[in-house]
Amino acid sequence: TRGFDVIHACNPPETYFLLAWFYRLSGKKFVFDHHDLSPEMYLAKGGKREGLLFRCLLLLERLTFKTADVVITTNQSHKKIAQVRGGVEEDDIFVVRSGPDFGRLKRVDPDPSIKNGFRYLVCYLGEMCPQDGVDIVLKAAQVIITDLKRRDTKFVLVGGGSALAGLRRLNAEMKLEPFVEFTGRVSDAELCRYLSTSDLCVDPDPYTEWSDQSTMNKIMEYMMFGKPIVAFDLKENRYSAGGSAAYAKPNDVGEFASLISQLLDNEGKRREMGAAAVRRVESELSWDHSRPHLLAAYRKLFEC
């Protein structure tokens, strides 16, 4: 009823450029909020690079980039794709990183009851879809319990997704239920309770072209809570976490499990990594540091 000046659309899917084409005839602007790498996501889920669908995804992505007046993207890897694959001029790309919001999530006092008598709590937070590698947490837990003979650690996996039911079945088949708990999706208050209580957090995303170039929100949320992290050695993981994470060789479950065990036995190192995490989030990665880039993108948009 009031009209509008801008269409601001994120992906996937890369189909909203069709709306932008129509409305540009009447002078409307189009902001492409480049959240994800759809072609790489397709490959990570088992798609084939030689297939028609992959080529279609590349075409839709390029048409979306070409239609946009301004592109907002999440990190330098995505920015490079916008330039090289999308043909977008550097001055029209603004990196607006996802960052934790201190107004929504807050550290609280640890709640020892969550540990159910275990000495240590290892936490995973996030979506549980096939490409997220959550099965690696179960495999690492099995190594820690069976091979490293640890009985002092509880694993809590917080979140939901299309793979959750299968992961629960796998957990039962591996006889890990005494040590591994799936919470499903929880409230912000419950999430803060789990993360504040955990001794260490994990990001099991295995190496793919998609994961190597993607910023994982859970990394920043772990850091906000001052938690040391074990993750695979991926490009954007290293950029985000820096010295607050220990990095395993990509997709090496044994090393992933070993790093968890080593950090649990080294409280001083965990404290050092956690302090580095908080400093990095507060000085560079919180949403307060991304907000000016979003505003700059809109200033550029209205100068076009």
mmCIF file of C-alpha atoms in Angstrom:
data_model
loop_
_atom_site.group_PDB
_atom_site.id
_atom_site.type_symbol
_atom_site.label_atom_id
_atom_site.label_comp_id
_atom_site.label_asym_id
_atom_site.label_seq_id
_atom_site.Cartn_x
_atom_site.Cartn_y
_atom_site.Cartn_z
ATOM 1 C CA THR A 1 0.000 0.000 0.000
ATOM 2 C CA ARG A 2 2.939 2.352 0.634
ATOM 3 C CA GLY A 3 5.196 1.169 -2.183
ATOM 4 C CA PHE A 4 8.872 0.324 -1.826
ATOM 5 C CA ASP A 5 12.255 1.285 -3.220
ATOM 6 C CA VAL A 6 14.360 -1.848 -2.779
ATOM 7 C CA ILE A 7 14.040 -5.607 -3.112
ATOM 8 C CA HIS A 8 16.501 -7.235 -0.697
ATOM 9 C CA ALA A 9 16.665 -10.981 -1.371
ATOM 10 C CA CYS A 10 18.954 -13.680 -0.072
ATOM 11 C CA ASN A 11 19.691 -17.149 -1.413
ATOM 12 C CA PRO A 12 19.076 -20.006 -1.898
ATOM 13 C CA PRO A 13 17.294 -20.154 -4.263
ATOM 14 C CA GLU A 14 18.747 -17.780 -6.837
ATOM 15 C CA THR A 15 15.420 -17.048 -8.509
ATOM 16 C CA TYR A 16 14.430 -13.678 -7.062
ATOM 17 C CA PHE A 17 16.256 -11.852 -9.840
ATOM 18 C CA LEU A 18 13.112 -12.470 -11.898
ATOM 19 C CA LEU A 19 11.177 -10.193 -9.524
ATOM 20 C CA ALA A 20 14.017 -7.692 -9.674
ATOM 21 C CA TRP A 21 13.923 -7.643 -13.481
ATOM 22 C CA PHE A 22 10.227 -6.803 -13.421
ATOM 23 C CA TYR A 23 10.437 -4.087 -10.764
ATOM 24 C CA ARG A 24 13.552 -2.459 -12.199
ATOM 25 C CA LEU A 25 11.317 -1.268 -15.027
ATOM 26 C CA SER A 26 9.773 1.092 -12.476
ATOM 27 C CA GLY A 27 13.096 2.161 -10.955
ATOM 28 C CA LYS A 28 13.352 -0.234 -8.016
ATOM 29 C CA LYS A 29 16.769 -1.344 -6.733
ATOM 30 C CA PHE A 30 17.890 -4.922 -6.085
ATOM 31 C CA VAL A 31 20.212 -6.037 -3.274
ATOM 32 C CA PHE A 32 21.469 -9.619 -3.562
ATOM 33 C CA ASP A 33 22.252 -10.889 -0.058
ATOM 34 C CA HIS A 34 24.672 -13.680 -0.956
ATOM 35 C CA HIS A 35 24.230 -16.094 1.960
ATOM 36 C CA ASP A 36 25.312 -19.396 0.509
ATOM 37 C CA LEU A 37 27.104 -21.117 -2.360
ATOM 38 C CA SER A 38 24.298 -23.046 -4.014
ATOM 39 C CA PRO A 39 26.435 -24.836 -6.634
ATOM 40 C CA GLU A 40 28.937 -25.976 -4.004
ATOM 41 C CA MET A 41 26.127 -26.935 -1.637
ATOM 42 C CA TYR A 42 24.681 -29.128 -4.388
ATOM 43 C CA LEU A 43 28.049 -30.870 -4.746
ATOM 44 C CA ALA A 44 28.363 -31.280 -0.966
ATOM 45 C CA LYS A 45 25.006 -33.069 -0.951
ATOM 46 C CA GLY A 46 26.192 -35.554 -3.571
ATOM 47 C CA GLY A 47 25.449 -33.746 -6.830
ATOM 48 C CA LYS A 48 27.619 -34.127 -9.916
ATOM 49 C CA ARG A 49 29.677 -31.309 -11.383
ATOM 50 C CA GLU A 50 29.002 -32.615 -14.911
ATOM 51 C CA GLY A 51 25.234 -32.649 -14.480
ATOM 52 C CA LEU A 52 22.648 -30.306 -15.941
ATOM 53 C CA LEU A 53 21.422 -29.184 -12.519
ATOM 54 C CA PHE A 54 24.889 -27.979 -11.507
ATOM 55 C CA ARG A 55 25.151 -25.909 -14.700
ATOM 56 C CA CYS A 56 21.681 -24.494 -14.071
ATOM 57 C CA LEU A 57 22.675 -23.454 -10.554
ATOM 58 C CA LEU A 58 25.720 -21.645 -11.926
ATOM 59 C CA LEU A 59 23.552 -19.867 -14.501
ATOM 60 C CA LEU A 60 20.965 -18.764 -11.937
ATOM 61 C CA GLU A 61 23.727 -17.524 -9.658
ATOM 62 C CA ARG A 62 25.327 -15.501 -12.466
ATOM 63 C CA LEU A 63 21.996 -13.985 -13.531
ATOM 64 C CA THR A 64 21.324 -12.984 -9.928
ATOM 65 C CA PHE A 65 24.731 -11.338 -9.607
ATOM 66 C CA LYS A 66 24.271 -9.532 -12.923
ATOM 67 C CA THR A 67 20.855 -8.206 -11.915
ATOM 68 C CA ALA A 68 21.953 -6.838 -8.530
ATOM 69 C CA ASP A 69 22.724 -3.172 -7.993
ATOM 70 C CA VAL A 70 24.645 -4.082 -4.836
ATOM 71 C CA VAL A 71 25.861 -7.444 -3.503
ATOM 72 C CA ILE A 72 26.154 -8.185 0.201
ATOM 73 C CA THR A 73 28.235 -11.260 0.930
ATOM 74 C CA THR A 74 29.431 -13.063 4.039
ATOM 75 C CA ASN A 75 33.216 -13.394 3.731
ATOM 76 C CA GLN A 76 36.195 -12.901 1.450
ATOM 77 C CA SER A 77 35.744 -16.320 -0.191
ATOM 78 C CA HIS A 78 32.204 -15.429 -1.211
ATOM 79 C CA LYS A 79 33.386 -12.010 -2.349
ATOM 80 C CA LYS A 80 35.896 -13.629 -4.709
ATOM 81 C CA ILE A 81 33.160 -15.794 -6.211
ATOM 82 C CA ALA A 82 30.991 -12.707 -6.748
ATOM 83 C CA GLN A 83 33.887 -11.083 -8.612
ATOM 84 C CA VAL A 84 35.193 -14.056 -10.600
ATOM 85 C CA ARG A 85 32.074 -16.105 -11.233
ATOM 86 C CA GLY A 86 29.531 -13.318 -11.027
ATOM 87 C CA GLY A 87 31.445 -10.543 -12.742
ATOM 88 C CA VAL A 88 30.572 -8.035 -10.005
ATOM 89 C CA GLU A 89 32.774 -4.961 -9.615
ATOM 90 C CA GLU A 90 34.620 -4.822 -6.304
ATOM 91 C CA ASP A 91 33.066 -1.451 -5.396
ATOM 92 C CA ASP A 92 29.607 -3.031 -5.579
ATOM 93 C CA ILE A 93 30.386 -5.841 -3.101
ATOM 94 C CA PHE A 94 30.136 -5.378 0.656
ATOM 95 C CA VAL A 95 31.297 -8.054 3.105
ATOM 96 C CA VAL A 96 28.736 -8.185 5.918
ATOM 97 C CA ARG A 97 29.795 -11.062 8.130
ATOM 98 C CA SER A 98 27.377 -12.995 10.284
ATOM 99 C CA GLY A 99 28.253 -12.263 13.880
ATOM 100 C CA PRO A 100 26.809 -13.138 17.274
ATOM 101 C CA ASP A 101 24.349 -10.669 18.750
ATOM 102 C CA PHE A 102 25.213 -9.889 22.367
ATOM 103 C CA GLY A 103 21.665 -8.663 22.831
ATOM 104 C CA ARG A 104 20.233 -12.129 22.109
ATOM 105 C CA LEU A 105 22.803 -14.547 23.528
ATOM 106 C CA LYS A 106 24.444 -14.010 26.912
ATOM 107 C CA ARG A 107 26.873 -16.009 29.003
ATOM 108 C CA VAL A 108 25.307 -17.345 32.203
ATOM 109 C CA ASP A 109 26.603 -19.291 35.191
ATOM 110 C CA PRO A 110 27.456 -22.926 34.356
ATOM 111 C CA ASP A 111 24.843 -25.502 35.337
ATOM 112 C CA PRO A 112 26.649 -28.665 36.531
ATOM 113 C CA SER A 113 23.412 -30.681 36.407
ATOM 114 C CA ILE A 114 23.671 -30.704 32.595
ATOM 115 C CA LYS A 115 26.763 -32.892 32.871
ATOM 116 C CA ASN A 116 24.837 -35.715 34.591
ATOM 117 C CA GLY A 117 27.821 -36.632 36.733
ATOM 118 C CA PHE A 118 30.396 -36.489 33.928
ATOM 119 C CA ARG A 119 33.510 -34.402 34.460
ATOM 120 C CA TYR A 120 33.539 -32.808 30.993
ATOM 121 C CA LEU A 121 30.905 -31.593 28.536
ATOM 122 C CA VAL A 122 31.563 -31.355 24.788
ATOM 123 C CA CYS A 123 28.917 -29.419 22.866
ATOM 124 C CA TYR A 124 27.831 -29.270 19.223
ATOM 125 C CA LEU A 125 25.409 -26.556 18.130
ATOM 126 C CA GLY A 126 23.804 -26.203 14.734
ATOM 127 C CA GLU A 127 21.893 -27.713 11.882
ATOM 128 C CA MET A 128 22.050 -31.458 11.402
ATOM 129 C CA CYS A 129 21.864 -32.031 7.665
ATOM 130 C CA PRO A 130 23.865 -34.560 5.614
ATOM 131 C CA GLN A 131 26.590 -32.071 4.680
ATOM 132 C CA ASP A 132 27.168 -30.908 8.274
ATOM 133 C CA GLY A 133 29.211 -33.933 9.344
ATOM 134 C CA VAL A 134 27.471 -34.468 12.680
ATOM 135 C CA ASP A 135 28.089 -38.213 12.327
ATOM 136 C CA ILE A 136 31.767 -37.339 12.788
ATOM 137 C CA VAL A 137 30.987 -36.233 16.353
ATOM 138 C CA LEU A 138 29.555 -39.697 17.032
ATOM 139 C CA LYS A 139 32.552 -41.412 15.445
ATOM 140 C CA ALA A 140 34.940 -39.213 17.427
ATOM 141 C CA ALA A 141 32.998 -39.972 20.633
ATOM 142 C CA GLN A 142 33.365 -43.683 19.914
ATOM 143 C CA VAL A 143 37.138 -43.286 19.468
ATOM 144 C CA ILE A 144 37.370 -41.332 22.733
ATOM 145 C CA ILE A 145 35.289 -43.875 24.666
ATOM 146 C CA THR A 146 36.501 -47.131 23.093
ATOM 147 C CA ASP A 147 40.077 -46.468 21.940
ATOM 148 C CA LEU A 148 41.161 -43.762 24.383
ATOM 149 C CA LYS A 149 39.247 -45.415 27.257
ATOM 150 C CA ARG A 150 37.666 -42.210 28.510
ATOM 151 C CA ARG A 151 34.493 -42.463 30.552
ATOM 152 C CA ASP A 152 34.515 -38.912 31.875
ATOM 153 C CA THR A 153 33.016 -37.009 28.939
ATOM 154 C CA LYS A 154 29.453 -36.293 27.903
ATOM 155 C CA PHE A 155 28.588 -35.096 24.395
ATOM 156 C CA VAL A 156 25.534 -32.890 23.878
ATOM 157 C CA LEU A 157 24.317 -32.170 20.343
ATOM 158 C CA VAL A 158 21.982 -29.178 20.188
ATOM 159 C CA GLY A 159 19.858 -28.511 17.102
ATOM 160 C CA GLY A 160 17.686 -30.164 14.506
ATOM 161 C CA GLY A 161 17.590 -30.924 10.830
ATOM 162 C CA SER A 162 16.862 -33.526 8.200
ATOM 163 C CA ALA A 163 19.617 -35.875 9.444
ATOM 164 C CA LEU A 164 18.582 -35.857 13.105
ATOM 165 C CA ALA A 165 16.472 -39.025 13.045
ATOM 166 C CA GLY A 166 19.219 -40.967 11.278
ATOM 167 C CA LEU A 167 21.826 -39.678 13.722
ATOM 168 C CA ARG A 168 19.739 -40.832 16.668
ATOM 169 C CA ARG A 169 19.513 -44.307 15.113
ATOM 170 C CA LEU A 170 23.271 -44.339 14.500
ATOM 171 C CA ASN A 171 23.867 -43.264 18.087
ATOM 172 C CA ALA A 172 21.822 -46.221 19.320
ATOM 173 C CA GLU A 173 23.550 -48.659 16.936
ATOM 174 C CA MET A 174 26.952 -47.463 18.196
ATOM 175 C CA LYS A 175 25.735 -47.922 21.792
ATOM 176 C CA LEU A 176 26.716 -44.351 22.669
ATOM 177 C CA GLU A 177 23.460 -43.352 24.349
ATOM 178 C CA PRO A 178 24.968 -43.202 27.893
ATOM 179 C CA PHE A 179 27.506 -40.667 26.633
ATOM 180 C CA VAL A 180 25.690 -38.739 23.862
ATOM 181 C CA GLU A 181 22.511 -36.662 24.196
ATOM 182 C CA PHE A 182 20.486 -35.062 21.397
ATOM 183 C CA THR A 183 18.426 -32.127 22.673
ATOM 184 C CA GLY A 184 16.639 -31.171 19.455
ATOM 185 C CA ARG A 185 15.966 -27.468 18.965
ATOM 186 C CA VAL A 186 16.010 -25.464 22.193
ATOM 187 C CA SER A 187 15.166 -21.946 23.343
ATOM 188 C CA ASP A 188 17.809 -19.221 23.466
ATOM 189 C CA ALA A 189 17.852 -19.528 27.262
ATOM 190 C CA GLU A 190 18.547 -23.264 27.084
ATOM 191 C CA LEU A 191 21.176 -22.715 24.395
ATOM 192 C CA CYS A 192 22.973 -20.202 26.622
ATOM 193 C CA ARG A 193 22.852 -22.706 29.500
ATOM 194 C CA TYR A 194 24.443 -25.485 27.432
ATOM 195 C CA LEU A 195 27.158 -23.321 25.897
ATOM 196 C CA SER A 196 27.997 -21.649 29.215
ATOM 197 C CA THR A 197 28.423 -25.061 30.861
ATOM 198 C CA SER A 198 30.420 -26.786 28.120
ATOM 199 C CA ASP A 199 34.164 -27.305 28.456
ATOM 200 C CA LEU A 200 34.804 -27.509 24.722
ATOM 201 C CA CYS A 201 32.807 -27.135 21.505
ATOM 202 C CA VAL A 202 33.167 -28.856 18.145
ATOM 203 C CA ASP A 203 32.557 -28.016 14.503
ATOM 204 C CA PRO A 204 32.703 -31.279 12.524
ATOM 205 C CA ASP A 205 32.000 -29.825 9.064
ATOM 206 C CA PRO A 206 34.139 -31.989 6.765
ATOM 207 C CA TYR A 207 36.108 -30.533 3.891
ATOM 208 C CA THR A 208 34.070 -29.795 0.780
ATOM 209 C CA GLU A 209 34.297 -26.881 -1.620
ATOM 210 C CA TRP A 210 31.212 -25.524 0.146
ATOM 211 C CA SER A 211 32.437 -25.834 3.739
ATOM 212 C CA ASP A 212 35.954 -24.586 2.984
ATOM 213 C CA GLN A 213 34.527 -21.285 1.714
ATOM 214 C CA SER A 214 31.656 -20.872 4.198
ATOM 215 C CA THR A 215 31.528 -19.029 7.507
ATOM 216 C CA MET A 216 29.916 -21.230 10.145
ATOM 217 C CA ASN A 217 27.776 -19.240 12.570
ATOM 218 C CA LYS A 218 28.308 -21.817 15.302
ATOM 219 C CA ILE A 219 32.028 -20.983 15.352
ATOM 220 C CA MET A 220 31.314 -17.366 16.313
ATOM 221 C CA GLU A 221 28.682 -18.403 18.853
ATOM 222 C CA TYR A 222 31.146 -20.785 20.522
ATOM 223 C CA MET A 223 33.681 -17.958 20.596
ATOM 224 C CA MET A 224 31.186 -15.533 22.101
ATOM 225 C CA PHE A 225 30.833 -17.942 25.039
ATOM 226 C CA GLY A 226 34.612 -18.163 25.420
ATOM 227 C CA LYS A 227 34.860 -21.796 24.429
ATOM 228 C CA PRO A 228 37.843 -23.556 22.866
ATOM 229 C CA ILE A 229 36.944 -25.302 19.617
ATOM 230 C CA VAL A 230 38.013 -28.403 17.740
ATOM 231 C CA ALA A 231 37.370 -28.151 13.999
ATOM 232 C CA PHE A 232 38.794 -29.312 10.708
ATOM 233 C CA ASP A 233 41.429 -27.152 9.053
ATOM 234 C CA LEU A 234 39.249 -25.226 6.603
ATOM 235 C CA LYS A 235 40.043 -21.797 5.188
ATOM 236 C CA GLU A 236 37.131 -19.870 6.655
ATOM 237 C CA ASN A 237 37.285 -21.809 9.945
ATOM 238 C CA ARG A 238 40.828 -20.518 10.411
ATOM 239 C CA TYR A 239 39.832 -16.970 9.501
ATOM 240 C CA SER A 240 36.954 -16.950 11.985
ATOM 241 C CA ALA A 241 38.374 -18.881 14.924
ATOM 242 C CA GLY A 242 42.070 -18.024 14.686
ATOM 243 C CA GLY A 243 43.831 -19.152 17.853
ATOM 244 C CA SER A 244 40.654 -20.183 19.636
ATOM 245 C CA ALA A 245 40.493 -23.510 17.764
ATOM 246 C CA ALA A 246 42.601 -26.623 17.401
ATOM 247 C CA TYR A 247 42.550 -27.822 13.794
ATOM 248 C CA ALA A 248 42.491 -31.438 12.689
ATOM 249 C CA LYS A 249 43.518 -32.592 9.249
ATOM 250 C CA PRO A 250 40.345 -32.362 7.114
ATOM 251 C CA ASN A 251 38.035 -35.352 7.571
ATOM 252 C CA ASP A 252 40.488 -37.205 9.890
ATOM 253 C CA VAL A 253 38.199 -38.532 12.631
ATOM 254 C CA GLY A 254 41.070 -39.985 14.666
ATOM 255 C CA GLU A 255 42.913 -36.666 14.878
ATOM 256 C CA PHE A 256 39.648 -34.844 15.595
ATOM 257 C CA ALA A 257 39.035 -37.185 18.561
ATOM 258 C CA SER A 258 42.638 -36.919 19.748
ATOM 259 C CA LEU A 259 42.502 -33.111 19.814
ATOM 260 C CA ILE A 260 39.301 -33.214 21.876
ATOM 261 C CA SER A 261 40.942 -35.539 24.394
ATOM 262 C CA GLN A 262 44.150 -33.494 24.563
ATOM 263 C CA LEU A 263 42.278 -30.261 25.209
ATOM 264 C CA LEU A 264 40.076 -31.815 27.881
ATOM 265 C CA ASP A 265 43.272 -32.763 29.724
ATOM 266 C CA ASN A 266 44.739 -29.251 29.422
ATOM 267 C CA GLU A 267 42.628 -26.770 31.344
ATOM 268 C CA GLY A 268 45.206 -23.997 30.972
ATOM 269 C CA LYS A 269 45.167 -24.295 27.183
ATOM 270 C CA ARG A 270 41.374 -24.295 27.149
ATOM 271 C CA ARG A 271 41.296 -21.090 29.194
ATOM 272 C CA GLU A 272 43.860 -19.464 26.914
ATOM 273 C CA MET A 273 41.915 -20.389 23.772
ATOM 274 C CA GLY A 274 38.631 -19.284 25.307
ATOM 275 C CA ALA A 275 40.051 -15.886 26.236
ATOM 276 C CA ALA A 276 41.402 -15.466 22.684
ATOM 277 C CA ALA A 277 37.937 -16.312 21.346
ATOM 278 C CA VAL A 278 36.211 -13.621 23.405
ATOM 279 C CA ARG A 279 38.790 -10.998 22.450
ATOM 280 C CA ARG A 280 38.402 -11.752 18.752
ATOM 281 C CA VAL A 281 34.609 -11.675 18.816
ATOM 282 C CA GLU A 282 34.461 -8.452 20.792
ATOM 283 C CA SER A 283 37.122 -6.677 18.733
ATOM 284 C CA GLU A 284 36.272 -7.909 15.216
ATOM 285 C CA LEU A 285 33.488 -10.433 14.723
ATOM 286 C CA SER A 286 30.385 -9.364 16.648
ATOM 287 C CA TRP A 287 27.410 -7.958 14.761
ATOM 288 C CA ASP A 288 28.366 -4.442 15.917
ATOM 289 C CA HIS A 289 31.375 -4.647 13.588
ATOM 290 C CA SER A 290 29.289 -5.805 10.606
ATOM 291 C CA ARG A 291 26.511 -3.232 10.920
ATOM 292 C CA PRO A 292 28.551 -0.349 9.380
ATOM 293 C CA HIS A 293 29.231 -2.424 6.251
ATOM 294 C CA LEU A 294 25.513 -3.072 5.792
ATOM 295 C CA LEU A 295 24.800 0.649 6.109
ATOM 296 C CA ALA A 296 27.583 1.407 3.631
ATOM 297 C CA ALA A 297 25.977 -0.976 1.143
ATOM 298 C CA TYR A 298 22.689 0.910 1.356
ATOM 299 C CA ARG A 299 24.432 4.258 1.034
ATOM 300 C CA LYS A 300 26.047 2.998 -2.171
ATOM 301 C CA LEU A 301 22.701 1.657 -3.353
ATOM 302 C CA PHE A 302 21.022 5.072 -3.182
ATOM 303 C CA GLU A 303 23.982 6.721 -4.859
ATOM 304 C CA CYS A 304 23.551 4.469 -7.914
#
